[in-house]
Coordinates of C-alpha atoms in Angstrom, one line a residue:
M1035 CA 22.9 -222.5 -55.2
N1036 CA 24.3 -225.8 -54.9
K1037 CA 26.5 -226.8 -52.1
K1038 CA 30.3 -226.8 -52.4
V1039 CA 31.9 -229.9 -51.3
G1040 CA 36.0 -230.3 -51.2
F1041 CA 37.4 -233.3 -51.1
V1042 CA 41.2 -234.4 -49.6
S1043 CA 42.4 -237.6 -50.7
L1044 CA 45.1 -239.2 -49.0
G1045 CA 47.3 -242.3 -49.4
C1046 CA 47.0 -245.2 -52.2
P1047 CA 45.3 -244.9 -55.8
K1048 CA 42.8 -247.8 -54.2
N1049 CA 42.0 -244.8 -51.8
L1050 CA 41.9 -242.2 -54.9
L1051 CA 39.2 -244.5 -56.3
D1052 CA 36.9 -244.7 -53.4
T1053 CA 36.9 -240.7 -53.4
E1054 CA 35.9 -240.6 -57.3
V1055 CA 33.2 -243.0 -56.2
M1056 CA 32.0 -240.7 -53.3
L1057 CA 32.3 -237.6 -55.4
G1058 CA 29.9 -239.5 -57.8
H1059 CA 27.1 -239.5 -55.0
L1060 CA 27.6 -236.4 -54.0
T1061 CA 27.7 -234.7 -57.7
R1062 CA 24.4 -236.7 -58.6
S1063 CA 22.9 -235.0 -55.9
G1064 CA 23.6 -231.9 -56.9
Y1065 CA 26.8 -231.0 -55.0
E1066 CA 29.3 -228.5 -56.7
L1067 CA 32.7 -229.7 -56.1
T1068 CA 35.5 -227.1 -55.5
D1069 CA 39.6 -227.2 -55.2
E1070 CA 39.4 -224.2 -52.7
A1071 CA 38.8 -225.8 -49.4
E1072 CA 37.7 -222.3 -47.9
Q1073 CA 35.0 -222.1 -50.2
A1074 CA 33.5 -225.5 -49.3
E1075 CA 30.2 -226.2 -47.2
V1076 CA 31.2 -229.7 -46.6
L1077 CA 34.9 -231.1 -46.5
V1078 CA 35.7 -234.6 -46.8
V1079 CA 38.7 -236.4 -45.9
N1080 CA 39.4 -239.7 -47.1
T1081 CA 42.4 -240.8 -45.2
C1082 CA 45.1 -243.7 -44.8
G1083 CA 46.1 -245.8 -41.7
F1084 CA 48.5 -248.1 -42.9
I1085 CA 51.7 -246.9 -41.1
D1086 CA 52.6 -244.4 -38.5
A1087 CA 53.3 -241.2 -41.2
A1088 CA 50.3 -242.0 -43.0
K1089 CA 48.2 -241.7 -40.2
Q1090 CA 49.7 -238.7 -38.7
E1091 CA 49.1 -237.5 -41.9
S1092 CA 45.5 -238.2 -41.9
I1093 CA 45.0 -236.5 -38.3
D1094 CA 47.1 -233.0 -39.6
T1095 CA 45.1 -232.9 -42.7
I1096 CA 41.7 -233.3 -40.2
L1097 CA 42.8 -230.7 -38.5
E1098 CA 43.6 -228.3 -41.0
M1099 CA 40.5 -228.8 -42.7
A1100 CA 38.8 -228.4 -39.4
R1101 CA 39.9 -224.6 -39.4
H1102 CA 37.9 -223.9 -42.3
K1103 CA 34.6 -223.7 -39.9
E1104 CA 36.6 -220.9 -38.2
T1105 CA 38.1 -219.4 -41.3
G1106 CA 36.0 -220.2 -44.3
N1107 CA 32.5 -221.8 -45.0
C1108 CA 32.8 -225.2 -43.7
Q1109 CA 29.5 -226.4 -42.0
R1110 CA 30.2 -230.3 -42.2
L1111 CA 33.4 -232.1 -41.6
V1112 CA 33.4 -235.8 -42.9
V1113 CA 36.2 -238.4 -42.3
T1114 CA 36.3 -241.7 -43.8
G1115 CA 38.5 -244.0 -45.3
C1116 CA 41.4 -246.6 -43.7
L1117 CA 42.2 -244.5 -40.5
A1118 CA 38.5 -244.0 -40.0
Q1119 CA 37.4 -247.9 -40.2
R1120 CA 40.1 -248.6 -37.9
Y1121 CA 39.6 -245.7 -35.0
S1122 CA 36.4 -244.2 -35.7
Q1123 CA 35.9 -244.2 -31.5
Q1124 CA 39.0 -242.4 -31.0
I1125 CA 38.3 -239.6 -33.7
R1126 CA 34.9 -239.6 -32.2
D1127 CA 36.3 -239.0 -28.2
E1128 CA 39.4 -237.3 -29.4
L1129 CA 38.1 -235.3 -32.3
P1130 CA 35.1 -233.2 -31.7
E1131 CA 35.6 -231.3 -34.8
V1132 CA 34.6 -234.3 -37.0
D1133 CA 30.9 -233.9 -38.0
A1134 CA 30.8 -237.6 -39.5
V1135 CA 32.8 -240.8 -39.9
L1136 CA 31.9 -243.1 -42.6
G1137 CA 33.2 -246.8 -42.9
L1138 CA 34.5 -248.4 -46.1
D1139 CA 31.1 -250.1 -46.4
Q1140 CA 29.3 -247.1 -46.0
L1141 CA 30.6 -244.7 -49.3
H1142 CA 27.1 -244.6 -50.5
E1143 CA 26.3 -242.8 -47.5
V1144 CA 28.6 -239.8 -47.8
V1145 CA 25.1 -237.6 -49.3
D1146 CA 23.1 -238.7 -46.2
V1147 CA 26.0 -237.7 -43.2
A1148 CA 26.8 -234.5 -45.3
E1149 CA 23.2 -233.3 -45.5
R1150 CA 22.4 -234.2 -41.6
D1151 CA 22.5 -231.5 -38.8
E1152 CA 23.4 -233.7 -36.0
R1153 CA 26.9 -236.0 -35.5
V1154 CA 27.2 -239.4 -37.3
V1155 CA 29.7 -241.5 -36.0
R1156 CA 29.2 -245.2 -36.9
P1157 CA 30.4 -248.0 -34.4
L1158 CA 33.3 -249.1 -37.1
V1159 CA 35.9 -252.0 -36.3
A1160 CA 38.8 -253.4 -38.3
D1161 CA 38.1 -257.0 -38.3
G1162 CA 38.5 -258.1 -41.7
S1163 CA 34.7 -257.8 -42.6
V1164 CA 34.4 -255.1 -44.8
A1165 CA 32.7 -256.5 -48.2
Y1166 CA 32.1 -253.2 -50.2
L1167 CA 33.3 -253.1 -54.0
Y1168 CA 32.4 -250.9 -56.5
D1169 CA 31.0 -251.8 -60.0
H1170 CA 30.8 -250.1 -63.1
L1171 CA 27.0 -248.9 -62.2
A1172 CA 28.4 -246.4 -59.1
P1173 CA 28.6 -243.2 -59.9
R1174 CA 32.1 -242.0 -60.5
V1175 CA 34.0 -238.4 -60.9
V1176 CA 37.5 -238.9 -62.5
T1177 CA 39.7 -236.9 -60.9
T1178 CA 43.1 -237.9 -62.8
P1179 CA 43.9 -235.8 -65.8
R1180 CA 41.6 -237.0 -68.7
H1181 CA 44.4 -239.3 -70.5
Y1182 CA 44.6 -241.9 -67.7
A1183 CA 42.3 -243.6 -64.9
Y1184 CA 42.6 -246.0 -62.3
V1185 CA 40.6 -249.3 -62.7
K1186 CA 40.0 -251.3 -59.3
I1187 CA 39.5 -254.7 -60.3
S1188 CA 39.6 -256.3 -57.0
E1189 CA 39.3 -255.6 -53.3
G1190 CA 40.7 -256.7 -49.8
C1191 CA 43.8 -259.3 -48.9
D1192 CA 44.1 -262.8 -47.6
Y1193 CA 47.9 -262.7 -47.0
P1194 CA 49.0 -263.3 -43.9
C1195 CA 52.0 -260.6 -44.1
T1196 CA 52.7 -260.3 -40.3
F1197 CA 53.4 -256.4 -40.7
C1198 CA 50.3 -255.5 -42.4
I1199 CA 47.1 -254.5 -41.0
I1200 CA 45.3 -254.3 -44.8
P1201 CA 43.3 -257.3 -44.5
Q1202 CA 41.8 -256.2 -41.1
I1203 CA 40.9 -252.8 -42.4
R1204 CA 40.0 -253.5 -46.3
G1205 CA 38.4 -257.1 -45.9
K1206 CA 38.9 -260.4 -47.7
Y1207 CA 39.8 -260.7 -50.9
R1208 CA 37.3 -260.0 -53.3
S1209 CA 36.9 -259.9 -57.3
R1210 CA 34.7 -257.9 -59.5
E1211 CA 33.2 -259.5 -62.6
P1212 CA 35.2 -258.9 -66.2
E1213 CA 32.1 -257.8 -67.5
S1214 CA 31.5 -254.9 -64.9
I1215 CA 35.5 -254.3 -65.6
L1216 CA 35.0 -254.1 -69.7
A1217 CA 32.2 -251.8 -69.1
E1218 CA 33.7 -249.3 -67.3
A1219 CA 36.9 -249.4 -69.3
E1220 CA 34.8 -248.7 -72.3
T1221 CA 32.9 -245.7 -70.4
L1222 CA 36.3 -244.4 -69.4
A1223 CA 37.7 -244.9 -73.2
A1224 CA 34.7 -243.0 -74.7
A1225 CA 35.4 -239.9 -72.3
G1226 CA 39.1 -239.6 -73.6
V1227 CA 41.1 -242.1 -71.4
R1228 CA 44.1 -243.5 -73.0
E1229 CA 45.9 -245.1 -70.2
L1230 CA 44.0 -247.6 -67.8
C1231 CA 46.3 -248.5 -64.8
L1232 CA 44.5 -251.5 -62.9
I1233 CA 44.7 -251.4 -59.2
A1234 CA 43.9 -253.8 -56.1
Q1235 CA 46.4 -255.4 -53.3
D1236 CA 47.4 -258.1 -55.7
T1237 CA 46.3 -258.0 -59.1
T1238 CA 48.1 -261.1 -60.4
R1239 CA 45.5 -262.9 -58.4
Y1240 CA 42.4 -261.6 -59.9
G1241 CA 39.3 -263.6 -60.3
G1242 CA 41.1 -266.7 -58.5
E1243 CA 38.3 -266.7 -56.3
L1244 CA 35.6 -266.7 -58.9
G1245 CA 36.9 -269.8 -60.4
R1246 CA 38.5 -268.2 -63.1
R1247 CA 41.9 -269.6 -64.0
H1248 CA 44.4 -267.0 -65.4
G1249 CA 42.1 -264.2 -64.3
L1250 CA 44.2 -261.1 -65.0
A1251 CA 45.7 -262.5 -68.4
H1252 CA 42.2 -263.0 -69.9
L1253 CA 41.4 -259.8 -68.7
L1254 CA 44.3 -258.0 -70.0
R1255 CA 43.8 -259.5 -73.3
Q1256 CA 40.0 -258.2 -73.4
L1257 CA 40.9 -254.8 -72.4
A1258 CA 43.7 -254.3 -75.1
K1259 CA 40.5 -254.8 -77.8
V1260 CA 38.8 -251.8 -76.2
D1261 CA 38.7 -249.0 -78.8
G1262 CA 40.5 -246.2 -77.5
I1263 CA 42.4 -247.5 -75.1
E1264 CA 46.6 -247.7 -75.8
W1265 CA 47.9 -248.6 -72.7
I1266 CA 47.2 -250.8 -70.1
R1267 CA 49.1 -251.5 -66.8
F1268 CA 48.5 -253.3 -63.5
L1269 CA 49.5 -252.4 -60.1
Y1270 CA 50.7 -254.5 -57.5
A1271 CA 51.7 -258.1 -58.5
Y1272 CA 52.4 -260.7 -55.9
P1273 CA 55.3 -263.3 -56.3
T1274 CA 53.2 -266.3 -56.2
T1275 CA 50.5 -264.8 -58.6
V1276 CA 52.8 -263.9 -61.6
D1277 CA 52.3 -266.5 -63.9
D1278 CA 53.4 -267.3 -67.8
A1279 CA 50.0 -266.4 -68.8
V1280 CA 50.4 -263.1 -67.6
L1281 CA 53.5 -262.5 -68.8
D1282 CA 52.7 -264.4 -72.2
A1283 CA 50.0 -261.5 -72.3
M1284 CA 52.4 -258.6 -71.8
A1285 CA 54.7 -259.9 -74.2
S1286 CA 52.2 -260.5 -77.3
E1287 CA 49.6 -257.3 -76.6
P1288 CA 51.1 -254.1 -77.7
E1289 CA 48.7 -252.2 -75.6
I1290 CA 49.7 -253.9 -72.1
C1291 CA 52.8 -251.9 -70.7
R1292 CA 56.0 -253.8 -70.5
Y1293 CA 56.2 -252.7 -66.9
I1294 CA 55.6 -255.0 -63.6
D1295 CA 55.6 -253.7 -60.1
M1296 CA 55.6 -256.4 -57.4
P1297 CA 56.6 -255.5 -54.1
L1298 CA 59.0 -258.4 -52.8
Q1299 CA 59.6 -256.6 -48.9
H1300 CA 63.4 -258.0 -48.5
A1301 CA 65.9 -260.6 -49.7
S1302 CA 66.9 -262.4 -46.5
D1303 CA 65.4 -265.4 -46.0
R1304 CA 65.0 -265.0 -42.2
V1305 CA 63.4 -261.9 -42.5
L1306 CA 61.2 -263.0 -45.4
K1307 CA 59.8 -265.7 -43.3
A1308 CA 59.4 -263.6 -40.0
M1309 CA 57.3 -261.6 -42.5
K1310 CA 55.3 -264.6 -44.0
R1311 CA 56.3 -263.4 -47.2
P1312 CA 56.4 -266.3 -49.9
G1313 CA 59.6 -267.4 -51.4
T1314 CA 63.6 -266.8 -50.7
G1315 CA 66.0 -264.3 -52.1
Q1316 CA 67.0 -267.1 -54.7
S1317 CA 63.5 -267.6 -55.8
N1318 CA 62.4 -264.1 -56.1
R1319 CA 66.2 -263.4 -58.1
A1320 CA 65.0 -266.6 -60.4
L1321 CA 61.2 -264.9 -60.6
I1322 CA 62.7 -261.9 -62.2
Q1323 CA 64.8 -263.4 -64.6
R1324 CA 61.8 -265.4 -65.6
M1325 CA 60.2 -262.2 -66.0
R1326 CA 63.0 -260.6 -68.2
D1327 CA 63.4 -263.6 -70.0
A1328 CA 59.4 -263.9 -71.1
V1329 CA 59.2 -260.1 -71.6
P1330 CA 62.1 -258.4 -73.0
G1331 CA 62.1 -254.5 -72.5
V1332 CA 60.2 -255.3 -69.2
S1333 CA 60.6 -252.8 -66.2
I1334 CA 60.3 -254.2 -62.9
R1335 CA 59.4 -251.5 -59.5
S1336 CA 59.6 -253.2 -56.2
S1337 CA 59.5 -251.9 -52.6
F1338 CA 61.1 -253.3 -49.4
I1339 CA 60.7 -252.8 -45.7
V1340 CA 64.2 -252.1 -43.6
G1341 CA 64.2 -251.9 -39.8
F1342 CA 62.2 -255.1 -39.4
P1343 CA 62.4 -256.5 -36.0
G1344 CA 65.0 -258.8 -35.7
E1345 CA 66.7 -257.6 -39.1
T1346 CA 70.6 -257.4 -38.3
E1347 CA 72.9 -255.9 -40.5
D1348 CA 73.9 -259.0 -42.3
D1349 CA 70.0 -259.2 -43.4
F1350 CA 70.4 -255.8 -44.5
K1351 CA 73.4 -256.6 -46.6
E1352 CA 71.5 -259.4 -48.2
L1353 CA 68.8 -256.8 -49.2
L1354 CA 71.6 -254.7 -50.6
D1355 CA 73.5 -257.2 -52.4
F1356 CA 69.9 -258.3 -54.2
C1357 CA 69.3 -255.2 -55.3
A1358 CA 72.7 -254.3 -56.6
D1359 CA 72.8 -257.9 -58.2
C1360 CA 69.3 -257.5 -59.7
E1361 CA 69.5 -253.8 -61.2
L1362 CA 65.6 -253.2 -60.9
D1363 CA 64.7 -250.6 -62.7
H1364 CA 62.4 -248.8 -59.9
V1365 CA 62.9 -249.2 -56.0
G1366 CA 60.8 -247.9 -53.1
A1367 CA 62.3 -248.2 -49.5
F1368 CA 60.1 -247.7 -46.5
T1369 CA 61.1 -247.9 -42.7
Y1370 CA 59.2 -250.4 -41.1
S1371 CA 56.0 -249.2 -38.6
N1372 CA 55.6 -250.8 -35.8
E1373 CA 51.6 -251.0 -36.1
H1374 CA 49.0 -252.5 -33.1
D1375 CA 47.2 -255.6 -34.1
T1376 CA 49.8 -257.1 -36.5
E1377 CA 51.5 -259.7 -35.4
A1378 CA 54.8 -258.6 -36.2
F1379 CA 54.2 -255.6 -33.6
V1380 CA 56.8 -255.6 -30.4
P1381 CA 56.2 -253.8 -27.3
I1382 CA 59.9 -252.5 -27.6
E1383 CA 62.1 -252.0 -31.2
T1384 CA 65.3 -252.8 -30.9
I1385 CA 66.1 -251.1 -33.9
E1386 CA 66.1 -247.2 -33.5
Q1387 CA 64.3 -244.9 -36.0
D1388 CA 68.0 -243.3 -36.7
E1389 CA 69.2 -246.5 -37.8
K1390 CA 66.2 -247.2 -39.6
I1391 CA 66.9 -244.0 -41.7
R1392 CA 70.4 -244.8 -42.4
R1393 CA 69.5 -248.1 -43.9
R1394 CA 66.8 -246.8 -46.2
E1395 CA 69.3 -243.8 -47.2
A1396 CA 71.7 -246.5 -48.1
L1397 CA 69.7 -248.4 -50.3
M1398 CA 67.8 -245.7 -52.0
A1399 CA 71.8 -244.4 -52.6
Q1400 CA 72.5 -247.5 -54.4
Q1401 CA 69.4 -247.6 -56.4
S1402 CA 70.0 -244.0 -57.7
A1403 CA 73.2 -245.3 -59.0
I1404 CA 71.7 -247.9 -60.9
S1405 CA 68.7 -245.9 -62.0
L1406 CA 71.4 -243.2 -63.3
A1407 CA 73.4 -246.1 -65.3
K1408 CA 69.7 -247.4 -67.0
N1409 CA 68.6 -243.8 -67.7
R1410 CA 72.3 -242.8 -69.5
S1411 CA 71.8 -246.0 -71.4
R1412 CA 68.8 -244.7 -73.2
V1413 CA 70.2 -241.5 -74.0
G1414 CA 70.3 -241.0 -77.9
S1415 CA 67.0 -243.4 -78.3
R1416 CA 63.7 -242.5 -79.2
V1417 CA 61.1 -243.3 -76.8
E1418 CA 57.0 -243.2 -77.3
V1419 CA 55.6 -240.7 -74.5
L1420 CA 52.5 -240.2 -73.3
V1421 CA 52.7 -236.2 -72.7
E1422 CA 50.9 -235.2 -69.7
G1423 CA 51.3 -231.4 -70.2
V1424 CA 53.0 -228.6 -68.6
S1425 CA 55.7 -229.9 -65.8
D1426 CA 55.3 -229.7 -62.3
E1427 CA 59.0 -228.3 -62.3
S1428 CA 58.5 -225.6 -64.5
D1429 CA 56.2 -224.1 -66.8
L1430 CA 58.8 -223.7 -69.5
L1431 CA 58.6 -227.6 -69.6
L1432 CA 56.8 -230.4 -71.1
Q1433 CA 56.5 -234.1 -69.3
G1434 CA 55.2 -237.1 -70.2
R1435 CA 55.8 -240.8 -69.0
T1436 CA 57.1 -243.8 -71.3
E1437 CA 55.4 -247.3 -70.7
H1438 CA 58.2 -247.9 -68.2
Q1439 CA 57.1 -245.2 -65.4
A1440 CA 53.4 -245.5 -63.7
P1441 CA 52.2 -242.0 -63.1
G1442 CA 52.7 -240.4 -59.4
I1443 CA 55.7 -243.1 -58.1
D1444 CA 58.0 -243.1 -60.8
G1445 CA 60.2 -240.4 -63.0
V1446 CA 59.0 -238.8 -65.8
V1447 CA 60.1 -237.5 -69.3
L1448 CA 60.9 -233.9 -69.1
I1449 CA 60.6 -232.5 -72.6
N1450 CA 62.3 -229.2 -73.1
D1451 CA 62.3 -228.8 -77.2
G1452 CA 58.8 -229.4 -79.3
E1453 CA 55.2 -228.9 -78.9
A1454 CA 52.7 -231.7 -78.1
N1455 CA 49.1 -231.7 -76.1
A1456 CA 48.4 -233.4 -73.1
G1457 CA 46.9 -236.8 -73.9
E1458 CA 48.9 -236.8 -77.2
F1459 CA 51.7 -239.6 -77.7
A1460 CA 55.3 -238.2 -78.9
S1461 CA 58.1 -239.7 -80.4
V1462 CA 60.8 -237.9 -78.0
E1463 CA 64.6 -238.3 -78.4
V1464 CA 66.1 -239.2 -75.1
T1465 CA 68.9 -236.0 -74.9
E1466 CA 69.8 -236.3 -71.1
A1467 CA 69.8 -238.5 -68.0
H1468 CA 69.3 -238.1 -64.4
P1469 CA 68.5 -241.1 -61.6
Y1470 CA 64.7 -240.8 -61.9
D1471 CA 63.9 -238.4 -65.0
L1472 CA 64.9 -238.5 -68.5
V1473 CA 65.0 -235.2 -70.6
G1474 CA 64.1 -235.3 -74.5
R1475 CA 63.2 -233.4 -77.3
V1476 CA 59.7 -234.1 -79.4
V1477 CA 60.7 -235.7 -82.7
S1478 CA 56.9 -236.1 -83.7
T1479 CA 53.6 -236.6 -82.3
K1480 CA 51.5 -239.5 -83.7
T1481 CA 48.9 -242.6 -83.3
P1482 CA 51.1 -244.9 -80.7
S1483 CA 53.4 -247.1 -82.2
R1484 CA 53.3 -251.2 -81.3
A1485 CA 56.1 -250.8 -79.2
G1486 CA 57.7 -248.9 -76.5
L1487 CA 60.9 -247.6 -78.4
V1488 CA 60.8 -245.6 -81.8
P1489 CA 62.9 -247.1 -84.3
G1490 CA 65.4 -244.3 -85.3

């Protein structure tokens, strides 16, 4: 019988795609994937190591999976991902339950370490030297629902943000060749994927180091021609690399979702400078307006850090005022994580955790009211929805997303009247609004329209 392998993938979609590549190597070698951890002879934990909460979740998950060595069938426990790249020696010394540690350059070795008897811990470092980037020839098992998939168009980061450890962990920025991305998109479309989610640390910089001017805009227009692909969205944009060519492509190509996820991190000029982030509060306001002017109906998502070292109450008020004035469609807020080996690290923090939480909650309460008002304005309209199947909330509901809702991070459209199949597009009349979700009824299922709003 084939050995069974179980995976736990933590963190961002970029990490999930690494998981899918490792699964591809394992299944190609005869392993059978199982969702039941107690049934797996090999368990792999793909970790996140970005902030304290993510690190703790990774450690807790490793220990939880290790218990299956005693209570289940587990014979090998493999740890990989960002935490492994950053703390391989600590894992070796403090987590004897772990049988193998793989770095980000060694995903293809997962079969080898799964089949060995001895312990394998690579001497890994987080010094920016990681260089691996998969291509369309890499084996891959897509784990998302059949109708959407992630495609990593670049890896790594060269930006000097003082709070961030990603460049040290993931290496220098490097782009895939467009031909490789297009080949992968065609394969995914042939398998039934309707929505491509392009991911990178900075998608809008795509192709720059390859000498390709307006690289993302050209790539988006090429992907829009792939038969079967109805929606294309890109995550995540960077303020200085969102150019007119990208906005023009979004405005003119119906397949490109009118949706921009652009982490701004703050709005106070003083804090932005300390973070080594580009621009100012005023220039970012102008950028948001430029996006809205260029792409009518665009939804903009951003994320912000509260409690950064030295952030004053006045700085935080600037952030609140910025978000109130700009009325972004989606906002995420995070408390500052004081990370060793980053420039922003301070030996003793002056902003207490309780105060960080208070600021985050105040920002999100303000945003909740903004989001509710925006959603209420949609009641009575018809929207195009990619149906995803039975709702996570109740078996009595269906759920789906509009082009303005990215999978896993934004709200959904809950459908309480009518029928549609997962992977179908439906015209849905919005009947009810909540801060993050819409509720509606199916009017018809159809071939996707050429715009997000359906007349009527």
